[in-house]
Short mmCIF file of C-alpha atoms in Angstrom, two decimals:
data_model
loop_
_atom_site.label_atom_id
_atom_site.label_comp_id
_atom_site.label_asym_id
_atom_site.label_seq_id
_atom_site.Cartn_x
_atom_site.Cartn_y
_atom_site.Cartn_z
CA UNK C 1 25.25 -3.74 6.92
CA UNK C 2 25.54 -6.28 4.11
CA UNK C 3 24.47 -4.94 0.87
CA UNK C 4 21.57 -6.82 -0.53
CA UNK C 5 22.34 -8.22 -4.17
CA UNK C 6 18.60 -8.00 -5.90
CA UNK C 7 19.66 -9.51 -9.14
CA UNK C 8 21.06 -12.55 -7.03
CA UNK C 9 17.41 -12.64 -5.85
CA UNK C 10 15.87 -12.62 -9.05
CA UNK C 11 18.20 -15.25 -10.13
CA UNK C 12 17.23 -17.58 -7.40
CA UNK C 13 13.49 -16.83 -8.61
CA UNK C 14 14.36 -17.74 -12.39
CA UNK C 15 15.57 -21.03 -11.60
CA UNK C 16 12.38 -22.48 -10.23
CA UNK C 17 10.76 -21.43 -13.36
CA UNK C 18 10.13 -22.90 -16.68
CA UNK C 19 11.00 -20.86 -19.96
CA UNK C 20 9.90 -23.67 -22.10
CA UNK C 21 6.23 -23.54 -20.79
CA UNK C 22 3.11 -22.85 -23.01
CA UNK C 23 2.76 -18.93 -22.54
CA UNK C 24 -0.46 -19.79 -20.47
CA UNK C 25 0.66 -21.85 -18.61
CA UNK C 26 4.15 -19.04 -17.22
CA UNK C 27 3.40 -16.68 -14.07
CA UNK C 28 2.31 -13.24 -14.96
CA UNK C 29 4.31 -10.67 -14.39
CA UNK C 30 2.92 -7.01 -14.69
CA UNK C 31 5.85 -4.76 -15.70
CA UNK C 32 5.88 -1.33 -15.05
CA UNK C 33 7.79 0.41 -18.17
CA UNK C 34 9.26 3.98 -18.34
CA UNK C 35 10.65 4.07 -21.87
CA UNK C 36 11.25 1.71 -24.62
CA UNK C 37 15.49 1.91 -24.72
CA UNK C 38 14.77 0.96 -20.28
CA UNK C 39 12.58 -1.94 -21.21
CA UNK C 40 14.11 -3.09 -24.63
CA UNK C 41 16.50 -5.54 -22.35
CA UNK C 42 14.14 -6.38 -19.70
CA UNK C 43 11.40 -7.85 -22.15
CA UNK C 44 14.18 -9.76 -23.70
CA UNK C 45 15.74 -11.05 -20.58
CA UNK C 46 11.84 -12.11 -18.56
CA UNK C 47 9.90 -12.60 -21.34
CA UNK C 48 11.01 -16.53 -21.44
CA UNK C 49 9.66 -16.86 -17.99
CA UNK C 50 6.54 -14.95 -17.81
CA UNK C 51 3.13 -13.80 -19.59
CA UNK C 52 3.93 -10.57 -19.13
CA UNK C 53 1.97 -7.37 -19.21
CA UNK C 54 3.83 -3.75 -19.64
CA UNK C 55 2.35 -0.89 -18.15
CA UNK C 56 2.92 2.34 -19.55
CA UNK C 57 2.45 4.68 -16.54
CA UNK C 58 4.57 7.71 -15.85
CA UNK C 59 2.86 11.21 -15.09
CA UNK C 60 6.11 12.77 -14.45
CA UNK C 61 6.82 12.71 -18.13
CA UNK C 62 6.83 16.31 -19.33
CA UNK C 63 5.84 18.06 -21.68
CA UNK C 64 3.28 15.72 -23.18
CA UNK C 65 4.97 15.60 -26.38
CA UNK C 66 7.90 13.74 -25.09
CA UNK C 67 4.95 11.42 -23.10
CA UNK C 68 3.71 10.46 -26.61
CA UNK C 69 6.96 9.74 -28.15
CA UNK C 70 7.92 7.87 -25.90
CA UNK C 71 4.68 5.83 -25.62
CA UNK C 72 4.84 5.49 -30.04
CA UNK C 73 8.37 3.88 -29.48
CA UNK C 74 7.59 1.72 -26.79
CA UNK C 75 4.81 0.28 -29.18
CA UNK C 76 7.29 -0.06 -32.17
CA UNK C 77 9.65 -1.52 -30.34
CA UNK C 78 7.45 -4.82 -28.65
CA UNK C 79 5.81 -4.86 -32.61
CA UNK C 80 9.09 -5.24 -34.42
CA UNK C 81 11.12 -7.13 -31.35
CA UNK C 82 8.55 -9.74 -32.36
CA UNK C 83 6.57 -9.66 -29.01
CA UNK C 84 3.42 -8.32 -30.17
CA UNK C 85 1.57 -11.78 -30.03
CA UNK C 86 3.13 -12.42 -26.69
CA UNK C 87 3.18 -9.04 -24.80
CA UNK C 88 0.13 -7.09 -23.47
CA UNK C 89 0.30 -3.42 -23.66
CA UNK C 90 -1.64 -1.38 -21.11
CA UNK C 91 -1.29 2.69 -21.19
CA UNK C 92 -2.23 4.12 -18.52
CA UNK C 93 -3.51 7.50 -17.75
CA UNK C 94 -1.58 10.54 -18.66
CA UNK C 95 -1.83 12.65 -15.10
CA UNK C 96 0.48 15.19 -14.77
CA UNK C 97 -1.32 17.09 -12.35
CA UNK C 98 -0.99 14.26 -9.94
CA UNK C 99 2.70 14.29 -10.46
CA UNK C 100 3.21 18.41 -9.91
CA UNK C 101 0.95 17.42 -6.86
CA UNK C 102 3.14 15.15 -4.95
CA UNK C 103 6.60 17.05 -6.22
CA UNK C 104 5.14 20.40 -4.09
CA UNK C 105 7.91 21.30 -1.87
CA UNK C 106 10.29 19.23 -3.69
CA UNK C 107 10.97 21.27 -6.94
CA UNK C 108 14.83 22.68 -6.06
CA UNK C 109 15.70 19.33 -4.88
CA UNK C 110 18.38 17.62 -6.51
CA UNK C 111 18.44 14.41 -9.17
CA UNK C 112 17.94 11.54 -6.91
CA UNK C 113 16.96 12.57 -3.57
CA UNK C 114 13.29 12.59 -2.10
CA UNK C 115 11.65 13.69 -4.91
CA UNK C 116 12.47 10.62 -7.09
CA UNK C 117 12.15 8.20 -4.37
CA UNK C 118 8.45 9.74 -4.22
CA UNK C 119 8.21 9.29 -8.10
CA UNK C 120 9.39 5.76 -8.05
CA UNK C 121 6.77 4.99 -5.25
CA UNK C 122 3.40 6.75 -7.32
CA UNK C 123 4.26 4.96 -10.45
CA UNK C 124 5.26 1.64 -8.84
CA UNK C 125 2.04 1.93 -6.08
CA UNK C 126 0.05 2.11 -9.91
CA UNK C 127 1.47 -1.11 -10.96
CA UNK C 128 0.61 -3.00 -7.62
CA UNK C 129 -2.79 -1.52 -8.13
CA UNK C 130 -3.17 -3.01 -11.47
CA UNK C 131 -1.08 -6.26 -10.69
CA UNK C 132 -3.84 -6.60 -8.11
CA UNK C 133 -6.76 -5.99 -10.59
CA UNK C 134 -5.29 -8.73 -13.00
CA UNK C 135 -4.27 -10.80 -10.51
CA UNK C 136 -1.44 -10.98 -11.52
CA UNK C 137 1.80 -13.39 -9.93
CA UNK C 138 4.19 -10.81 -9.87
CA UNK C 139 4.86 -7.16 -10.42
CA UNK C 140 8.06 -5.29 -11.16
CA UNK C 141 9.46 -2.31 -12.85
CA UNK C 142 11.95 -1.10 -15.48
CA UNK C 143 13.64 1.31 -13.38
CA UNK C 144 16.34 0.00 -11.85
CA UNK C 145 17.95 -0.78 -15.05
CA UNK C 146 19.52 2.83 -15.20
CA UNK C 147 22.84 3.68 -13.39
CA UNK C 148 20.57 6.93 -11.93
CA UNK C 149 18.19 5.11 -10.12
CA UNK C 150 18.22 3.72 -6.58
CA UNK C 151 17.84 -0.05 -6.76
CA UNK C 152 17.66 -0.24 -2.83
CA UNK C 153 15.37 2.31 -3.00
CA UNK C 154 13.04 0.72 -5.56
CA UNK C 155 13.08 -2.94 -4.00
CA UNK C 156 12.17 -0.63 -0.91
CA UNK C 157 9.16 0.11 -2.30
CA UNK C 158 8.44 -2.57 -3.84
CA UNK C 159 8.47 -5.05 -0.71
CA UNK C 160 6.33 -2.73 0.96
CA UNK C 161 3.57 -2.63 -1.97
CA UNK C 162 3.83 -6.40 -1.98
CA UNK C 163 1.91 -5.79 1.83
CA UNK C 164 -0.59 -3.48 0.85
CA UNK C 165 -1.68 -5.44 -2.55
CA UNK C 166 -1.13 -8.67 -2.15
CA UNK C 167 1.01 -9.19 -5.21
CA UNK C 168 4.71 -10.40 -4.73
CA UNK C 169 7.52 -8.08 -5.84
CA UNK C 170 9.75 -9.47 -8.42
CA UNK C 171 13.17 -8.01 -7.05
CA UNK C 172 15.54 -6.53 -9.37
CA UNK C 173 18.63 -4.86 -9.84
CA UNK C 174 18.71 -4.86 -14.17
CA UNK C 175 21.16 -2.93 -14.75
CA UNK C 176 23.91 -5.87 -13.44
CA UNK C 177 24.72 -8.49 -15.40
CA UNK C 178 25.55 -5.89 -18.17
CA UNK C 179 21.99 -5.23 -18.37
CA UNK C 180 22.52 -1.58 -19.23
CA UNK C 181 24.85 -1.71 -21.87
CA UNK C 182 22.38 -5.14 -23.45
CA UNK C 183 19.55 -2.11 -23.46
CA UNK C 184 22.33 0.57 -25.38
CA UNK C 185 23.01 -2.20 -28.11
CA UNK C 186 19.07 -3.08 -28.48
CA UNK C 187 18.47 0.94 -28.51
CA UNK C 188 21.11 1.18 -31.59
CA UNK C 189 19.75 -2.08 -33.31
CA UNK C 190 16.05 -0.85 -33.08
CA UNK C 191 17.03 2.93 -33.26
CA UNK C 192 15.17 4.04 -30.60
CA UNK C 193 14.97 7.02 -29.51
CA UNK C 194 16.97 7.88 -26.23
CA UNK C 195 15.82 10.69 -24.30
CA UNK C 196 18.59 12.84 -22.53
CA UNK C 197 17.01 13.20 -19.09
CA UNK C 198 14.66 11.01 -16.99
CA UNK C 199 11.30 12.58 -17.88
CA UNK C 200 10.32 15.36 -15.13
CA UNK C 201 10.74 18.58 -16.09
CA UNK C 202 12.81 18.96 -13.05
CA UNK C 203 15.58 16.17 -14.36
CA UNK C 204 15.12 18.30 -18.00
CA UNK C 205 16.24 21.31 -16.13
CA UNK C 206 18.99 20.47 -14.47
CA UNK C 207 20.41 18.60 -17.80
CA UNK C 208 20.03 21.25 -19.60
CA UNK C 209 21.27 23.86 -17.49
CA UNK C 210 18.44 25.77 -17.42
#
């Protein structure tokens, strides 16, 4: 089976758009964001092509400290990239009870089996939801920028949501292209702060050993 290349995709995509269109006048994209070191290279690389709007949506984040710090430097971080006048930011519930909810059964499992694919799916299903509210052109996510997540998996998803809602998937792969190591150098010239697991408390766990 030939393995699909999702940033060839989004390439393809790009080219029938116009970056040099009145911000009105571009597609919008509703961007599901995890954290602002994940999005710092995404906004950079779409944000020519699309009136975008990020939404902050991720009940797996534990404790709710972290959740809040991570929402504060997602906010700095569009303010003093410059994208405040261009970039909507939408926060969406904090819901960890939903989160512990789906993960029964799933706790011992290990980083990046059926328990993330799960995660991916509640937090992306939220952005089709909302993409479909704002009818919106296109919805995507941050995720896929990290070496730890499943691209396949979360263009999975994503095709499928584009069926329920009625919102086309914007397929991605970000962390090719050296889209990963753009969002390291952005993290050091903003000084973000870079958390040292994913956000569950599961994924804190098992980095920290305990």
């Amino acid at each position: 089976m030939n393995k699909i290349n999702y940033q060839k995709q989004l390439d393809q995509i790009l080219t029938h758009l116009e970056p040099d269109k009145p911000l009105l006048e571009k597609p919008h994209l509703l961007l599901h964001v995890c954290c602002a070191p994940c999005s710092s290279y995404v906004l950079e690389y779409l944000h020519k092509y699309f009136r975008i709007t990020v939404l902050f949506y991720n009940p797996n984040i534990s404790p709710q400290s972290e959740y809040e710090k991570r929402v504060l430097e997602l906010k700095r971080f569009i303010r003093e990239a410059g994208y405040e006048n261009e970039i909507s930011l939408v926060e969406g519930k904090y819901e960890p009870e939903l989160f512990f909810e789906m993960a029964k059964g799933m706790e011992d499992l290990p980083e990046r089996g059926q328990r993330c694919y799960h995660c991916y799916e509640m937090r992306m299903k939220e952005a089709a939801i909302y993409a479909a509210r704002l009818q919106a052109d296109y919805f995507t996510t941050t995720l896929s920028i990290s070496p730890h997540k499943n691209a396949a998996w979360i263009n999975e998803i994503g095709q499928r949501l584009e069926q329920e809602y009625g919102v086309r998937h914007l397929p991605s792969d970000f962390k090719k292209k050296s889209g990963y190591l753009r969002s390291i150098a952005l993290s050091e010239e903003y000084h973000l702060y870079r958390q040292n697991y994913c956000g569950c408390i599961f994924s804190r766990q098992q980095t920290s050993g305990n």
